[in-house]
Coordinates of C-alpha atoms and ligand atoms in Angstrom, one line a residue:
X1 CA -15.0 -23.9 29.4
X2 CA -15.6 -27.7 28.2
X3 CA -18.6 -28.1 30.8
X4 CA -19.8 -24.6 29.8
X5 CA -19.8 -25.0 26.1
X6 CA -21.8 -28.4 26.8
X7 CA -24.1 -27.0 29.1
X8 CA -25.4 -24.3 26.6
X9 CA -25.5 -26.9 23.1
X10 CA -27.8 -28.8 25.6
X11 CA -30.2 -25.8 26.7
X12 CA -30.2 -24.6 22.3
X13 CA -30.8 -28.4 21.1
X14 CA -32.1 -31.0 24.0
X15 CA -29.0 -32.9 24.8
X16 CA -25.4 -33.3 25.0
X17 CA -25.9 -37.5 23.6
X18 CA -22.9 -37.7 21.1
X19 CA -21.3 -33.9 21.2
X20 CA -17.6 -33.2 20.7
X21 CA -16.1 -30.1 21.4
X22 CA -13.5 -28.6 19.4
X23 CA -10.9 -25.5 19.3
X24 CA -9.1 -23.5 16.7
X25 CA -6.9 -20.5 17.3
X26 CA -7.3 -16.7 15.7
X27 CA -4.4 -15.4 14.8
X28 CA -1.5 -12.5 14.7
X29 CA 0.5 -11.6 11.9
X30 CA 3.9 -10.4 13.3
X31 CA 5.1 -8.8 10.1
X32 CA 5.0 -10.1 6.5
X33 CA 1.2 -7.5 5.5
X34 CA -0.5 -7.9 2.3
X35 CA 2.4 -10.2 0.8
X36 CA 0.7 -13.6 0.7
X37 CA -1.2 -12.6 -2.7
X38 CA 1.8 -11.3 -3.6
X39 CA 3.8 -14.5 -3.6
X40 CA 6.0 -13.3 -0.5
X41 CA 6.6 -13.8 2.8
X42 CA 4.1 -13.5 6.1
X43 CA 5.3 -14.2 9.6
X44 CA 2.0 -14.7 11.4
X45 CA 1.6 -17.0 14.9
X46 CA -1.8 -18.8 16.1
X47 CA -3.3 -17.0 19.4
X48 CA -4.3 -19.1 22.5
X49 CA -7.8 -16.8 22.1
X50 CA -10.1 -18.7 18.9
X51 CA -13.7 -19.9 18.3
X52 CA -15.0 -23.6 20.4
X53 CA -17.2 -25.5 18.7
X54 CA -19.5 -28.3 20.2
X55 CA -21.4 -30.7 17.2
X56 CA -23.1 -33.5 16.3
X57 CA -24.0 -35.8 13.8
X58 CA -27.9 -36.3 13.0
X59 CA -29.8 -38.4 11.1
X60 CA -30.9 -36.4 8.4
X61 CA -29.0 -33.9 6.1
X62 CA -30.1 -30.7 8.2
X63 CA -27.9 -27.9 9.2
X64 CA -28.7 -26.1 12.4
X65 CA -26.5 -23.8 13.7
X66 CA -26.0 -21.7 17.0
X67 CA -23.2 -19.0 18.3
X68 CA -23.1 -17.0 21.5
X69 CA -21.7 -14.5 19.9
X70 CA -24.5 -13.8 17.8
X71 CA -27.2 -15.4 19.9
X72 CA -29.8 -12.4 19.1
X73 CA -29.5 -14.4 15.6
X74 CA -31.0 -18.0 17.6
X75 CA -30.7 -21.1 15.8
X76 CA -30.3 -20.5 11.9
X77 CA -30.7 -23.5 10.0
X78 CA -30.8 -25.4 6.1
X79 CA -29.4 -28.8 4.4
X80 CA -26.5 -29.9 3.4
X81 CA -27.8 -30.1 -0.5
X82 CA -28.6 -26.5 -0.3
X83 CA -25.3 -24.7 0.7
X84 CA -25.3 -21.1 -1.7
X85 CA -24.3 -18.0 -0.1
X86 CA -27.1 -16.7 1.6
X87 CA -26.9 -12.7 3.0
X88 CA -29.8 -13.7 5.5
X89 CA -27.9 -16.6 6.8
X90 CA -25.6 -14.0 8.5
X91 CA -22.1 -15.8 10.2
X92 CA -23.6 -19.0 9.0
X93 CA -22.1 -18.4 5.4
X94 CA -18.6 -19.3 6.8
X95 CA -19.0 -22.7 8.1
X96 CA -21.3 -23.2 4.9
X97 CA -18.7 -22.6 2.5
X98 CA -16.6 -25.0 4.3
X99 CA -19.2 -27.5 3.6
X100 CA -19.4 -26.6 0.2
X101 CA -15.8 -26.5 -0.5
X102 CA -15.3 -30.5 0.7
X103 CA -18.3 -31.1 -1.6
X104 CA -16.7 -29.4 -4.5
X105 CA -13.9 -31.2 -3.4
X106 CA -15.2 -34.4 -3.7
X107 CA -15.4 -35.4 -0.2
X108 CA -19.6 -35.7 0.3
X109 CA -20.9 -35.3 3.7
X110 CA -22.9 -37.7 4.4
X111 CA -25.3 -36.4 6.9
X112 CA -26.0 -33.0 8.8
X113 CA -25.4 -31.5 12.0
X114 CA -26.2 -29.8 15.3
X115 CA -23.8 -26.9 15.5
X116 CA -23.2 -24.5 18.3
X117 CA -20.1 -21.6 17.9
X118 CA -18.3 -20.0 20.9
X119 CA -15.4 -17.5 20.3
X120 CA -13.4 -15.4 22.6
X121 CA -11.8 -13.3 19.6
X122 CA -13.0 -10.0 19.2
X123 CA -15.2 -10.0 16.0
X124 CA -13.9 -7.9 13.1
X125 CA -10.7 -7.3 14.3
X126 CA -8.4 -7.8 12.0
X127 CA -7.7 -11.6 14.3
X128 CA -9.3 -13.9 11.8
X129 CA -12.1 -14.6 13.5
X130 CA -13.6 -15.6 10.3
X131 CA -10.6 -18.1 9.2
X132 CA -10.8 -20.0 12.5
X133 CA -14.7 -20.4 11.5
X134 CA -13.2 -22.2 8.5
X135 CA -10.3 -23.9 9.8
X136 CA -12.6 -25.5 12.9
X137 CA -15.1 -26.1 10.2
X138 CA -13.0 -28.8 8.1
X139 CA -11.2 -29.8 11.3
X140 CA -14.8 -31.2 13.2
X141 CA -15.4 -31.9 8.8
X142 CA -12.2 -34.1 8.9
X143 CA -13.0 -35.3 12.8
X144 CA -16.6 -36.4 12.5
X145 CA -16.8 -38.0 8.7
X146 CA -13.2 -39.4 8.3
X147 CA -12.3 -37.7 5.3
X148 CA -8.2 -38.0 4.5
X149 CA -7.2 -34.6 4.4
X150 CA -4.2 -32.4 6.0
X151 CA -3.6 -29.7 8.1
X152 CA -2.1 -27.6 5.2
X153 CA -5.1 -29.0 3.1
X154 CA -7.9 -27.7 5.4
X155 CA -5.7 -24.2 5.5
X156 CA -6.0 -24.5 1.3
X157 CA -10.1 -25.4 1.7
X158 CA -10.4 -22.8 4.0
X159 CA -9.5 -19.8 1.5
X160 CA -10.8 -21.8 -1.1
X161 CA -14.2 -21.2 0.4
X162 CA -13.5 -17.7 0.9
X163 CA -12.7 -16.7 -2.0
X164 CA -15.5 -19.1 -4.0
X165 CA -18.4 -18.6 -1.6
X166 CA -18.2 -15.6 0.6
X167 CA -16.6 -13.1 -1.7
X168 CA -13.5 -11.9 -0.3
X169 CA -10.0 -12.8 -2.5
X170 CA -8.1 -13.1 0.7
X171 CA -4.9 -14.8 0.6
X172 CA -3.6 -18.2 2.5
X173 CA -1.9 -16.3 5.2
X174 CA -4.5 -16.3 7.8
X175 CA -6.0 -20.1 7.4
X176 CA -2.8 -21.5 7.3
X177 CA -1.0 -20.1 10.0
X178 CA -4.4 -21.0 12.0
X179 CA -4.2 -24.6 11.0
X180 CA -1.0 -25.2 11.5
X181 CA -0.4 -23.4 14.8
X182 CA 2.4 -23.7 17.5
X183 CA 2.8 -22.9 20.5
X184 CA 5.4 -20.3 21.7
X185 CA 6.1 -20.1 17.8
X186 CA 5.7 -18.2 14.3
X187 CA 5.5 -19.6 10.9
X188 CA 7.9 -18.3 8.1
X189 CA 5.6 -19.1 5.4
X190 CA 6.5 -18.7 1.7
X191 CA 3.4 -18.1 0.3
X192 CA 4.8 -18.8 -3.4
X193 CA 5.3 -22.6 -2.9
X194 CA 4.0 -23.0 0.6
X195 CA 7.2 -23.9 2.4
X196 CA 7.3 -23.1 6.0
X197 CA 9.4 -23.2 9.2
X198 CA 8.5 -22.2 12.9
X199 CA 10.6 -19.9 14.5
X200 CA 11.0 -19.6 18.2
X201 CA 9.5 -15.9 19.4
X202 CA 11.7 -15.3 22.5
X203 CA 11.0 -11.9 23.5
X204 CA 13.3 -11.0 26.3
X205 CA 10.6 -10.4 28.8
X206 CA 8.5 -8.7 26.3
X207 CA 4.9 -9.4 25.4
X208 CA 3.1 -9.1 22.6
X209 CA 0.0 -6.8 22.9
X210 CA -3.0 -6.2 20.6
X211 CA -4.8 -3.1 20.6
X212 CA -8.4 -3.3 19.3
X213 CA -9.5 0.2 17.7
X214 CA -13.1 -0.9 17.5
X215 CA -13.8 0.0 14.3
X216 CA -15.5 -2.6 12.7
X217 CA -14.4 -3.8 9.3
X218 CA -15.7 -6.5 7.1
X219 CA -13.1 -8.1 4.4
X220 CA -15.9 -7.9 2.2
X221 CA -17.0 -4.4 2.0
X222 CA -13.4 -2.9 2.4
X223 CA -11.1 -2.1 -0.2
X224 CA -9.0 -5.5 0.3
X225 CA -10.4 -6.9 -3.6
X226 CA -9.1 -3.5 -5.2
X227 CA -5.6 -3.5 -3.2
X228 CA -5.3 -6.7 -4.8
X229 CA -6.3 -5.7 -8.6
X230 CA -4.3 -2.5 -7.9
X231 CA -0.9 -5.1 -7.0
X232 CA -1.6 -7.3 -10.4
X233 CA -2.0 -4.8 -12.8
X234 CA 1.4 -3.7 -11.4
X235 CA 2.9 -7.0 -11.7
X236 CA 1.5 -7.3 -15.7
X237 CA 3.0 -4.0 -16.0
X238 CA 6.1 -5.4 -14.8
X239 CA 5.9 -8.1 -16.7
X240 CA 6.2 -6.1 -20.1
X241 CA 10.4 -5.8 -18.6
X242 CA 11.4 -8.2 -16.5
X243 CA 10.2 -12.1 -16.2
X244 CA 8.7 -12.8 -12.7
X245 CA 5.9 -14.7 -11.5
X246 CA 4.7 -12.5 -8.9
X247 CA 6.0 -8.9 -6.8
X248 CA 7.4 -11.3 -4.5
X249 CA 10.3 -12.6 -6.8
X250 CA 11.5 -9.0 -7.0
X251 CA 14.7 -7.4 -4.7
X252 CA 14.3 -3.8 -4.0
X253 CA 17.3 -3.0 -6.4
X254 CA 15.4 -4.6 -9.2
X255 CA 12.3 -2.9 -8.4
X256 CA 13.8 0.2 -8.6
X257 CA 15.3 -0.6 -11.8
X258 CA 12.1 -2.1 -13.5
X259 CA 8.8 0.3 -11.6
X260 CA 9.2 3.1 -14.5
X261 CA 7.2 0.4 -16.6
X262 CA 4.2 0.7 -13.7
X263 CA 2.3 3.8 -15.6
X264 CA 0.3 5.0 -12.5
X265 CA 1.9 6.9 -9.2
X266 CA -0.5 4.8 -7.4
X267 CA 0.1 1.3 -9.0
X268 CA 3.7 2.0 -7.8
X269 CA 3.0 2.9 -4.2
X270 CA 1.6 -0.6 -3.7
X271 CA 3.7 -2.7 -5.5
X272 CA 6.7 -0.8 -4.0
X273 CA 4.8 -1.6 -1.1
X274 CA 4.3 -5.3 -1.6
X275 CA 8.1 -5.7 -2.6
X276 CA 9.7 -4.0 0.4
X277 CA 7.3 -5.2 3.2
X278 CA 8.6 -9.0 1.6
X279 CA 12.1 -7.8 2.0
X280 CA 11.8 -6.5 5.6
X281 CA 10.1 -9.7 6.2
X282 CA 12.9 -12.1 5.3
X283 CA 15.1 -9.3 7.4
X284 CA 12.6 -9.5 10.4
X285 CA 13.1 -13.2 10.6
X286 CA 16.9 -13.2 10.2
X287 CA 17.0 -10.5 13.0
X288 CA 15.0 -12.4 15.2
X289 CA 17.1 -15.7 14.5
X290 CA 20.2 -13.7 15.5
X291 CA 18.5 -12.4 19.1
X292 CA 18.2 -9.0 17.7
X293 CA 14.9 -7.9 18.6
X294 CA 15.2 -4.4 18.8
X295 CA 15.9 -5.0 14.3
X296 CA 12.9 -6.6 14.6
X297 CA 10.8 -4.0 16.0
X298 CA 12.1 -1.3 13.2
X299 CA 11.0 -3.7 10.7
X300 CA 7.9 -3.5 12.3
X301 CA 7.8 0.4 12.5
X302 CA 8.9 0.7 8.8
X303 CA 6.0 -1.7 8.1
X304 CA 3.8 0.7 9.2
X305 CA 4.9 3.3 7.8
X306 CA 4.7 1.6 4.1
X307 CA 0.9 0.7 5.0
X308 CA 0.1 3.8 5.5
X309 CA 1.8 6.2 3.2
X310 CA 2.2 3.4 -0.3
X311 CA -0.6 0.9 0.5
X312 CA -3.2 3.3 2.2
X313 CA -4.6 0.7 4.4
X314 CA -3.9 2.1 7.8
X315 CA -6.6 5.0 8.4
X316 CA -6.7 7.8 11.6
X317 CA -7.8 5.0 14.2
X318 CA -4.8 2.3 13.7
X319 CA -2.4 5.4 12.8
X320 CA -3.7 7.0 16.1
X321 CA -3.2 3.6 18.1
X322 CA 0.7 2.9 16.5
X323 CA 1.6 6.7 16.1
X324 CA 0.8 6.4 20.4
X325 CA 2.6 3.8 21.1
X326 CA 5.8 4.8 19.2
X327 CA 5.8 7.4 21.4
X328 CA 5.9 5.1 24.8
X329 CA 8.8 3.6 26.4
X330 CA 9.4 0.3 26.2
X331 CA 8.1 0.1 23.2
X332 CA 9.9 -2.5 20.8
X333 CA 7.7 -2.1 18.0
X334 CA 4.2 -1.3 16.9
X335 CA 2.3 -1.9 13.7
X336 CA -1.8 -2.0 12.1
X337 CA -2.1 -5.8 11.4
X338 CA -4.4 -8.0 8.8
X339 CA -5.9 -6.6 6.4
X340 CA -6.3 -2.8 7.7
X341 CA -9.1 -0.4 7.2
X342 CA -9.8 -0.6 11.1
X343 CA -9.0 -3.6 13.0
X344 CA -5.9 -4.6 15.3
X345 CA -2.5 -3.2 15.9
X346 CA 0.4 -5.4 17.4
X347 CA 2.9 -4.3 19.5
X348 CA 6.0 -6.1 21.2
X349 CA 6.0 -4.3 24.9
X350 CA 8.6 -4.8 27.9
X351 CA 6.7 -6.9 30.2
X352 CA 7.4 -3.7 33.1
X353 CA 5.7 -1.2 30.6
X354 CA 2.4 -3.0 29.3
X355 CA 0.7 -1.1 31.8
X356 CA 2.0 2.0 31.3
X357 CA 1.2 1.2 27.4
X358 CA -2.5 0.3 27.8
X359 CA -2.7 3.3 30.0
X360 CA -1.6 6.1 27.5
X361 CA -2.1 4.4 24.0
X362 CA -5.5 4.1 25.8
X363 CA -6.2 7.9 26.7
X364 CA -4.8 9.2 23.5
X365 CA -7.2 7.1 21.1
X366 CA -10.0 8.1 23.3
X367 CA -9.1 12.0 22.7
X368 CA -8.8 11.6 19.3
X369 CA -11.0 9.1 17.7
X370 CA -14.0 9.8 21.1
X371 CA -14.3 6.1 21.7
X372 CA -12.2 3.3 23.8
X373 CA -9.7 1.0 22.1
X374 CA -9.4 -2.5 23.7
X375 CA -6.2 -4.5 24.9
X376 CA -5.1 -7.9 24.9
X377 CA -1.9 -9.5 25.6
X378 CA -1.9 -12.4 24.5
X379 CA -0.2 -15.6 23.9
X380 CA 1.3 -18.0 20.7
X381 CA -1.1 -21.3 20.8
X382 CA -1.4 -24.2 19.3
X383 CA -3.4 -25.0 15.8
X384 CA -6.8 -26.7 16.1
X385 CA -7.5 -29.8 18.3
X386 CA -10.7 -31.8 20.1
X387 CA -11.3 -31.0 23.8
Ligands
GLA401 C1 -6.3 -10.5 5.4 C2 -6.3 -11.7 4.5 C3 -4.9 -12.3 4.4 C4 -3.8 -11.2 4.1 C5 -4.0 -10.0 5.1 C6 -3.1 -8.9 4.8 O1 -6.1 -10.9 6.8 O2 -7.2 -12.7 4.8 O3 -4.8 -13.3 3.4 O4 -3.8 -10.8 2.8 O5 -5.3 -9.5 5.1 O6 -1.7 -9.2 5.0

């Protein structure tokens, strides 16, 4: 992959003299869905699949920049003292903002770069293909100019830039369980005060399979911003009874005692949503601490359920893809995961009926929605790291 990555940086820009090649990880969220905003609890693991990178430093302050994955796009390039969004500058935008965030930050960079992209996770599918742009971005940042800054810090830039320069109010979730990966191992992550603890996934022979309904999404243009306004309006509302900082503070019982002070059926859905998808969360992870994985896979059923019918995120193609594999054996549990509209689904599989899973989740998406889903089973990695 290495000699590969090197080969092509040398055929878009001359030579290979002074090139490093990087990696950082996509990622999965195993349970724990539109809670990190929330102030509650995600339970999200780093893939082995993620986006290479292969820079240099030059002598000036420009910016060139190359991906395979969008190589119809060739070399798009600008300088370092003129990083705004820019709609023509396409994928660009994301390693951009991370430029612009250190700068904000104070950490100036002191001269450009020649930078080619590689990644091996679907784009758009819910796998944070964008957040591993980010998280590689201050990780070759940190690499190349020396600046003092941490794991957990580069995680913090990384939706900082997001949220600042491309738009899209996502929470940490995604950047952080990218940035501080483990193998073989999902982080419990408190999103209120950031504390965190890896848990061991032991599956019993199971794997963990994503299926890919191909319906592209695009954080920006969905309705992830309004979810979010929809969850604090909620939370003001609750406010007016009961003092909490955020839906994540609440138990069920005291949501059920406080939500007649939400004043719209809808407003209630998703904060109900936000409050019991933290709850099964802290429940998943006990479960899975006590070897009981079929608990575990409920939790992840229940999930699903609450995304669909209170937070509305699901839509025909994921609820096709999880309402399918419900129905095959072998099957722990199945949920839509990221942000929704489209995007991924995670499943925890027997290892002897993955087939059998691909095979007839496979045929009835392609009935119903007319177009193939993709599969992947895939594997907890590591966070970023040079090659
Ligand atoms: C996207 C966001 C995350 C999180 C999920 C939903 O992936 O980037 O911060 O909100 O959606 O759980």
């Amino acid at each position: 992959m290495k000699e590969q990555l090197l080969r092509k940086f040398e055929e878009v820009f001359g030579d290979i003299q002074g090139a490093k090649v990087y990696f950082a990880p996509g990622r999965v969220n195993l349970i724990g869905e539109h809670t990190d905003y929330n102030g509650g609890h995600v339970f999200p693991c780093a893939l082995t699949i993620g986006t290479y990178a292969v820079v240099r430093k030059r002598q000036d302050r420009a910016l060139q920049f190359y991906s395979t994955n969008f190589a119809h796009l060739g070399v798009i390039g600008c300088f370092l003292d003129d990083l705004v969004p820019d709609p023509t500058a396409d994928w660009t935008n994301y390693p951009k903002g991370v430029m612009w965030a250190f700068e904000e930050k104070g950490m100036k960079i002191p001269f450009g770069m020649d930078i080619l992209l590689s990644g091996n996770i679907p784009n758009g599918s819910g796998l944070s293909s964008s957040a591993s742009v980010e998280v590689l971005t201050g990780f070759f940042l940190r690499d190349l100019f020396g600046f003092e800054v941490s794991n957990q810090e580069l995680a913090l830039i990384g939706q900082f830039s997001e949220n600042q320069f491309n738009g899209v109010n996502c929470g940490i979730m995604d950047q952080f369980a990218i940035a501080m990966g483990k193998a073989n191992s999902a982080i419990f992550l408190d999103t209120a005060d950031l504390s965190y603890e890896y848990a061991p996934i032991e599956l019993e022979g199971a794997k963990i399979v994503i299926a890919c309904s191909n319906k592209k999404r695009g954080l920006g243009d969905s309705k992830y911003n309004e979810r979010r306004s929809e969850c604090e309006e909620a939370l003001a509302e609750l406010q007016q009874v009961v003092s909490v900082k955020s839906l994540g503070e609440l138990s069920e019982e005291a949501f059920e005692q406080y939500k007649g002070a939400i004043k719209s059926e809808v407003r209630m859905r998703r904060a109900k949503h936000a409050v019991y998808e933290n709850q099964r969360t802290l429940k998943a992870v006990e479960a899975l601490k006590a070897g009981d994985i079929l608990c575990f896979g409920e939790l992840m059923n229940a999930s699903h359920v609450s995304l669909r019918d209170d937070y509305e995120v699901t839509g025909v193609e994921l609820d096709t893809l999880v309402e399918a594999a419900w129905k095959v054996e072998g099957v722990i549990g199945s949920r839509m995961t990221g942000a929704g509209f489209g995007g991924c689904t995670v499943s925890i599989v027997k290892e002897k009926c993955v087939e059998d899973f691909i095979r007839r989740v496979g045929e009835a998406y392609q009935v119903k929605i007319g177009y193939a889903a993709d599969f992947y089973v895939v594997e907890i990695g590591d966070g970023p790291r040079v090659l």
